[in-house]
Backbone as JSON Lines, residues from 0, in Angstrom:
{"i":0,"aa":"A","n":[-14.06,-49.21,-15.9],"ca":[-14.57,-48.98,-14.56],"c":[-16.07,-49.15,-14.54]}
{"i":1,"aa":"K","n":[-16.58,-49.7,-13.45],"ca":[-18.02,-49.89,-13.31],"c":[-18.67,-48.59,-12.89]}
{"i":2,"aa":"S","n":[-19.94,-48.47,-13.22],"ca":[-20.68,-47.29,-12.78],"c":[-20.96,-47.41,-11.28]}
{"i":3,"aa":"A","n":[-21.33,-46.31,-10.67],"ca":[-21.65,-46.33,-9.24],"c":[-22.8,-47.3,-8.97]}
{"i":4,"aa":"D","n":[-23.75,-47.38,-9.9],"ca":[-24.87,-48.29,-9.73],"c":[-24.4,-49.74,-9.78]}
{"i":5,"aa":"G","n":[-23.46,-50.05,-10.68],"ca":[-22.93,-51.41,-10.78],"c":[-22.14,-51.79,-9.55]}
{"i":6,"aa":"V","n":[-21.4,-50.87,-9.0],"ca":[-20.63,-51.14,-7.79],"c":[-21.58,-51.38,-6.63]}
{"i":7,"aa":"G","n":[-22.68,-50.64,-6.57],"ca":[-23.61,-50.74,-5.46],"c":[-24.18,-52.13,-5.28]}
{"i":8,"aa":"H","n":[-24.27,-52.89,-6.34],"ca":[-24.83,-54.23,-6.24],"c":[-23.93,-55.18,-5.47]}
{"i":9,"aa":"T","n":[-22.66,-54.87,-5.34],"ca":[-21.75,-55.75,-4.6],"c":[-21.38,-55.17,-3.24]}
{"i":10,"aa":"M","n":[-21.9,-54.04,-2.89],"ca":[-21.6,-53.39,-1.62],"c":[-22.62,-53.77,-0.57]}
{"i":11,"aa":"T","n":[-22.18,-53.82,0.68],"ca":[-23.14,-53.96,1.77],"c":[-23.83,-52.62,1.97]}
{"i":12,"aa":"S","n":[-24.92,-52.63,2.72],"ca":[-25.61,-51.37,2.97],"c":[-24.72,-50.41,3.77]}
{"i":13,"aa":"Q","n":[-23.9,-50.96,4.66],"ca":[-22.96,-50.11,5.41],"c":[-21.91,-49.52,4.48]}
{"i":14,"aa":"D","n":[-21.41,-50.32,3.52],"ca":[-20.45,-49.82,2.54],"c":[-21.06,-48.68,1.72]}
{"i":15,"aa":"L","n":[-22.31,-48.86,1.32],"ca":[-23.0,-47.83,0.54],"c":[-23.12,-46.54,1.33]}
{"i":16,"aa":"A","n":[-23.54,-46.64,2.58],"ca":[-23.68,-45.45,3.42],"c":[-22.33,-44.79,3.66]}
{"i":17,"aa":"N","n":[-21.32,-45.58,3.99],"ca":[-19.99,-45.03,4.26],"c":[-19.38,-44.37,3.03]}
{"i":18,"aa":"T","n":[-19.52,-44.99,1.88],"ca":[-18.95,-44.44,0.64],"c":[-19.64,-43.14,0.26]}
{"i":19,"aa":"T","n":[-20.96,-43.13,0.35],"ca":[-21.71,-41.92,0.0],"c":[-21.36,-40.79,0.96]}
{"i":20,"aa":"W","n":[-21.26,-41.11,2.25],"ca":[-20.88,-40.1,3.25],"c":[-19.48,-39.58,2.97]}
{"i":21,"aa":"A","n":[-18.54,-40.48,2.65],"ca":[-17.15,-40.06,2.38],"c":[-17.1,-39.12,1.18]}
{"i":22,"aa":"L","n":[-17.85,-39.43,0.13],"ca":[-17.89,-38.55,-1.05],"c":[-18.41,-37.16,-0.67]}
{"i":23,"aa":"A","n":[-19.41,-37.14,0.21],"ca":[-19.98,-35.86,0.64],"c":[-19.0,-35.07,1.49]}
{"i":24,"aa":"V","n":[-18.29,-35.76,2.38],"ca":[-17.36,-35.09,3.28],"c":[-16.24,-34.4,2.5]}
{"i":25,"aa":"V","n":[-15.76,-35.04,1.42],"ca":[-14.7,-34.42,0.62],"c":[-15.28,-33.49,-0.45]}
{"i":26,"aa":"R","n":[-16.61,-33.29,-0.37],"ca":[-17.34,-32.37,-1.25],"c":[-17.24,-32.76,-2.73]}
{"i":27,"aa":"L","n":[-17.24,-34.06,-3.0],"ca":[-17.29,-34.55,-4.37],"c":[-18.76,-34.57,-4.78]}
{"i":28,"aa":"A","n":[-19.26,-33.41,-5.14],"ca":[-20.69,-33.23,-5.4],"c":[-21.02,-33.45,-6.87]}
{"i":29,"aa":"D","n":[-20.44,-34.44,-7.47],"ca":[-20.69,-34.75,-8.87],"c":[-22.13,-35.24,-9.03]}
{"i":30,"aa":"A","n":[-22.9,-34.52,-9.81],"ca":[-24.32,-34.85,-9.98],"c":[-24.5,-36.25,-10.56]}
{"i":31,"aa":"G","n":[-23.65,-36.65,-11.47],"ca":[-23.76,-37.98,-12.07],"c":[-23.56,-39.08,-11.06]}
{"i":32,"aa":"I","n":[-22.58,-38.91,-10.19],"ca":[-22.32,-39.92,-9.15],"c":[-23.49,-39.99,-8.19]}
{"i":33,"aa":"F","n":[-23.97,-38.83,-7.74],"ca":[-25.07,-38.84,-6.78],"c":[-26.39,-39.25,-7.41]}
{"i":34,"aa":"T","n":[-26.56,-39.04,-8.7],"ca":[-27.75,-39.54,-9.39],"c":[-27.73,-41.07,-9.39]}
{"i":35,"aa":"A","n":[-26.57,-41.64,-9.71],"ca":[-26.45,-43.11,-9.72],"c":[-26.6,-43.68,-8.31]}
{"i":36,"aa":"L","n":[-25.97,-43.03,-7.33],"ca":[-26.12,-43.49,-5.95],"c":[-27.57,-43.38,-5.48]}
{"i":37,"aa":"G","n":[-28.22,-42.31,-5.84],"ca":[-29.62,-42.13,-5.46],"c":[-30.52,-43.18,-6.09]}
{"i":38,"aa":"A","n":[-30.27,-43.51,-7.35],"ca":[-31.08,-44.52,-8.03],"c":[-30.9,-45.88,-7.36]}
{"i":39,"aa":"H","n":[-29.66,-46.23,-7.04],"ca":[-29.43,-47.52,-6.39],"c":[-29.97,-47.52,-4.96]}
{"i":40,"aa":"T","n":[-29.7,-46.47,-4.23],"ca":[-30.13,-46.38,-2.84],"c":[-31.64,-46.47,-2.74]}
{"i":41,"aa":"A","n":[-32.36,-45.89,-3.69],"ca":[-33.83,-45.96,-3.69],"c":[-34.32,-47.4,-3.73]}
{"i":42,"aa":"K","n":[-33.56,-48.27,-4.39],"ca":[-33.96,-49.67,-4.52],"c":[-33.77,-50.46,-3.23]}
{"i":43,"aa":"V","n":[-32.87,-50.01,-2.36],"ca":[-32.53,-50.8,-1.16],"c":[-32.91,-50.08,0.14]}
{"i":44,"aa":"T","n":[-33.61,-48.97,0.04],"ca":[-33.89,-48.14,1.21],"c":[-34.55,-48.9,2.35]}
{"i":45,"aa":"K","n":[-35.52,-49.75,2.05],"ca":[-36.22,-50.48,3.12],"c":[-35.31,-51.45,3.85]}
{"i":46,"aa":"D","n":[-34.19,-51.83,3.26],"ca":[-33.27,-52.77,3.89],"c":[-32.2,-52.08,4.74]}
{"i":47,"aa":"L","n":[-32.16,-50.76,4.73],"ca":[-31.11,-50.02,5.43],"c":[-31.45,-49.84,6.91]}
{"i":48,"aa":"A","n":[-30.43,-49.91,7.74],"ca":[-30.59,-49.61,9.16],"c":[-30.84,-48.11,9.3]}
{"i":49,"aa":"A","n":[-31.42,-47.72,10.43],"ca":[-31.73,-46.31,10.66],"c":[-30.49,-45.43,10.57]}
{"i":50,"aa":"A","n":[-29.36,-45.9,11.1],"ca":[-28.12,-45.12,11.04],"c":[-27.64,-44.96,9.6]}
{"i":51,"aa":"E","n":[-27.84,-45.99,8.79],"ca":[-27.45,-45.9,7.37],"c":[-28.36,-44.93,6.63]}
{"i":52,"aa":"L","n":[-29.64,-44.98,6.93],"ca":[-30.58,-44.01,6.32],"c":[-30.17,-42.59,6.64]}
{"i":53,"aa":"A","n":[-29.85,-42.36,7.91],"ca":[-29.47,-41.01,8.33],"c":[-28.17,-40.57,7.66]}
{"i":54,"aa":"A","n":[-27.19,-41.46,7.59],"ca":[-25.91,-41.11,6.95],"c":[-26.12,-40.77,5.48]}
{"i":55,"aa":"L","n":[-26.93,-41.55,4.81],"ca":[-27.2,-41.28,3.39],"c":[-27.97,-39.98,3.22]}
{"i":56,"aa":"A","n":[-28.97,-39.76,4.05],"ca":[-29.74,-38.52,3.95],"c":[-28.85,-37.3,4.17]}
{"i":57,"aa":"W","n":[-27.97,-37.39,5.17],"ca":[-27.06,-36.29,5.44],"c":[-26.05,-36.1,4.33]}
{"i":58,"aa":"A","n":[-25.6,-37.19,3.73],"ca":[-24.63,-37.08,2.63],"c":[-25.24,-36.3,1.46]}
{"i":59,"aa":"F","n":[-26.45,-36.66,1.07],"ca":[-27.11,-35.95,-0.03],"c":[-27.36,-34.49,0.34]}
{"i":60,"aa":"A","n":[-27.76,-34.23,1.58],"ca":[-28.0,-32.85,2.02],"c":[-26.71,-32.05,2.05]}
{"i":61,"aa":"L","n":[-25.63,-32.67,2.51],"ca":[-24.35,-31.98,2.65],"c":[-23.83,-31.44,1.32]}
{"i":62,"aa":"V","n":[-23.99,-32.22,0.26],"ca":[-23.5,-31.78,-1.06],"c":[-24.61,-31.14,-1.89]}
{"i":63,"aa":"Q","n":[-25.77,-30.94,-1.24],"ca":[-26.9,-30.28,-1.91],"c":[-27.31,-30.98,-3.21]}
{"i":64,"aa":"Q","n":[-27.34,-32.32,-3.14],"ca":[-27.79,-33.12,-4.27],"c":[-29.14,-33.71,-3.9]}
{"i":65,"aa":"R","n":[-30.06,-33.66,-4.83],"ca":[-31.39,-34.21,-4.58],"c":[-31.68,-35.27,-5.63]}
{"i":66,"aa":"S","n":[-31.93,-36.45,-5.18],"ca":[-32.31,-37.55,-6.05],"c":[-33.77,-37.86,-5.79]}
{"i":67,"aa":"E","n":[-34.63,-37.61,-6.76],"ca":[-36.06,-37.83,-6.55],"c":[-36.38,-39.29,-6.21]}
{"i":68,"aa":"P","n":[-35.76,-40.28,-6.9],"ca":[-36.06,-41.66,-6.51],"c":[-35.67,-41.94,-5.05]}
{"i":69,"aa":"W","n":[-34.52,-41.43,-4.63],"ca":[-34.07,-41.63,-3.25],"c":[-35.0,-40.93,-2.27]}
{"i":70,"aa":"M","n":[-35.37,-39.67,-2.54],"ca":[-36.23,-38.92,-1.63],"c":[-37.61,-39.58,-1.52]}
{"i":71,"aa":"T","n":[-38.13,-40.08,-2.62],"ca":[-39.42,-40.77,-2.61],"c":[-39.33,-42.04,-1.77]}
{"i":72,"aa":"A","n":[-38.28,-42.82,-1.99],"ca":[-38.1,-44.06,-1.23],"c":[-37.85,-43.77,0.25]}
{"i":73,"aa":"L","n":[-37.07,-42.74,0.54],"ca":[-36.8,-42.37,1.93],"c":[-38.08,-41.96,2.63]}
{"i":74,"aa":"S","n":[-38.89,-41.15,1.97],"ca":[-40.16,-40.71,2.55],"c":[-41.06,-41.91,2.86]}
{"i":75,"aa":"A","n":[-41.18,-42.83,1.92],"ca":[-42.02,-44.02,2.12],"c":[-41.48,-44.87,3.26]}
{"i":76,"aa":"T","n":[-40.16,-45.01,3.35],"ca":[-39.55,-45.83,4.39],"c":[-39.74,-45.2,5.77]}
{"i":77,"aa":"I","n":[-39.6,-43.88,5.85],"ca":[-39.81,-43.19,7.12],"c":[-41.25,-43.39,7.59]}
{"i":78,"aa":"R","n":[-42.2,-43.21,6.68],"ca":[-43.61,-43.38,7.04],"c":[-43.89,-44.83,7.48]}
{"i":79,"aa":"W","n":[-43.34,-45.8,6.76],"ca":[-43.54,-47.21,7.07],"c":[-42.95,-47.56,8.43]}
{"i":80,"aa":"R","n":[-41.72,-47.1,8.67],"ca":[-41.06,-47.42,9.95],"c":[-41.71,-46.72,11.13]}
{"i":81,"aa":"C","n":[-42.17,-45.5,10.92],"ca":[-42.9,-44.82,12.0],"c":[-44.2,-45.56,12.31]}
{"i":82,"aa":"G","n":[-44.87,-46.03,11.28],"ca":[-46.12,-46.76,11.45],"c":[-45.95,-48.06,12.21]}
{"i":83,"aa":"E","n":[-44.83,-48.72,12.0],"ca":[-44.61,-50.0,12.69],"c":[-43.85,-49.81,13.99]}
{"i":84,"aa":"G","n":[-43.45,-48.58,14.28],"ca":[-42.77,-48.28,15.54],"c":[-41.31,-48.68,15.58]}
{"i":85,"aa":"S","n":[-40.68,-48.87,14.42],"ca":[-39.28,-49.3,14.41],"c":[-38.29,-48.16,14.19]}
{"i":86,"aa":"L","n":[-38.79,-46.94,14.24],"ca":[-37.93,-45.77,14.07],"c":[-38.03,-44.94,15.33]}
{"i":87,"aa":"G","n":[-36.92,-44.85,16.06],"ca":[-36.92,-44.09,17.31],"c":[-36.94,-42.6,17.07]}
{"i":88,"aa":"L","n":[-37.21,-41.87,18.13],"ca":[-37.28,-40.42,18.03],"c":[-35.96,-39.8,17.6]}
{"i":89,"aa":"S","n":[-34.83,-40.33,18.09],"ca":[-33.54,-39.75,17.71],"c":[-33.27,-39.97,16.23]}
{"i":90,"aa":"E","n":[-33.6,-41.17,15.72],"ca":[-33.41,-41.43,14.29],"c":[-34.34,-40.55,13.46]}
{"i":91,"aa":"L","n":[-35.58,-40.43,13.91],"ca":[-36.53,-39.57,13.2],"c":[-36.06,-38.13,13.19]}
{"i":92,"aa":"G","n":[-35.49,-37.67,14.29],"ca":[-34.96,-36.3,14.35],"c":[-33.83,-36.09,13.38]}
{"i":93,"aa":"R","n":[-32.88,-37.04,13.32],"ca":[-31.75,-36.92,12.39],"c":[-32.22,-36.93,10.94]}
{"i":94,"aa":"L","n":[-33.16,-37.83,10.65],"ca":[-33.68,-37.91,9.27],"c":[-34.46,-36.65,8.9]}
{"i":95,"aa":"S","n":[-35.23,-36.14,9.83],"ca":[-36.02,-34.93,9.56],"c":[-35.12,-33.73,9.31]}
{"i":96,"aa":"W","n":[-34.06,-33.62,10.1],"ca":[-33.13,-32.51,9.94],"c":[-32.42,-32.61,8.59]}
{"i":97,"aa":"A","n":[-32.0,-33.81,8.22],"ca":[-31.34,-33.99,6.92],"c":[-32.31,-33.66,5.8]}
{"i":98,"aa":"W","n":[-33.55,-34.09,5.93],"ca":[-34.58,-33.82,4.91],"c":[-34.76,-32.3,4.77]}
{"i":99,"aa":"A","n":[-34.88,-31.62,5.89],"ca":[-35.08,-30.18,5.85],"c":[-33.88,-29.44,5.29]}
{"i":100,"aa":"S","n":[-32.7,-30.02,5.39],"ca":[-31.47,-29.39,4.89],"c":[-31.23,-29.7,3.42]}
{"i":101,"aa":"S","n":[-32.04,-30.57,2.84],"ca":[-31.86,-30.95,1.44],"c":[-32.37,-29.86,0.52]}
{"i":102,"aa":"P","n":[-31.83,-29.78,-0.69],"ca":[-32.29,-28.77,-1.63],"c":[-33.67,-29.1,-2.16]}
{"i":103,"aa":"G","n":[-34.36,-28.12,-2.62],"ca":[-35.66,-28.34,-3.24],"c":[-36.79,-28.24,-2.23]}
{"i":104,"aa":"D","n":[-37.96,-28.62,-2.67],"ca":[-39.14,-28.57,-1.81],"c":[-39.12,-29.74,-0.85]}
{"i":105,"aa":"P","n":[-39.24,-29.46,0.45],"ca":[-39.26,-30.56,1.44],"c":[-40.54,-31.35,1.36]}
């Protein structure tokens, strides 16, 4: 079987968001899986649609998993998109709420 990171290279960004969300919904909070997903997601964060960013942020928050590479990339992407005006208030609200609900220091 391939690792979650290996699978991520063949998934669309929507597949990545949907799969991560599904794992969170069934409460499969395996740290190894979310570490691998976080590492891969950090590499593609700038390419994700706002809805995909929000779904991923909520998935990590829901299972109380914190991936530093993902959180760093998410923070940079939020700042970049706000600066260029491509992140609406509703998307920013959803992302902010997910961020605040995540474990660790916000």
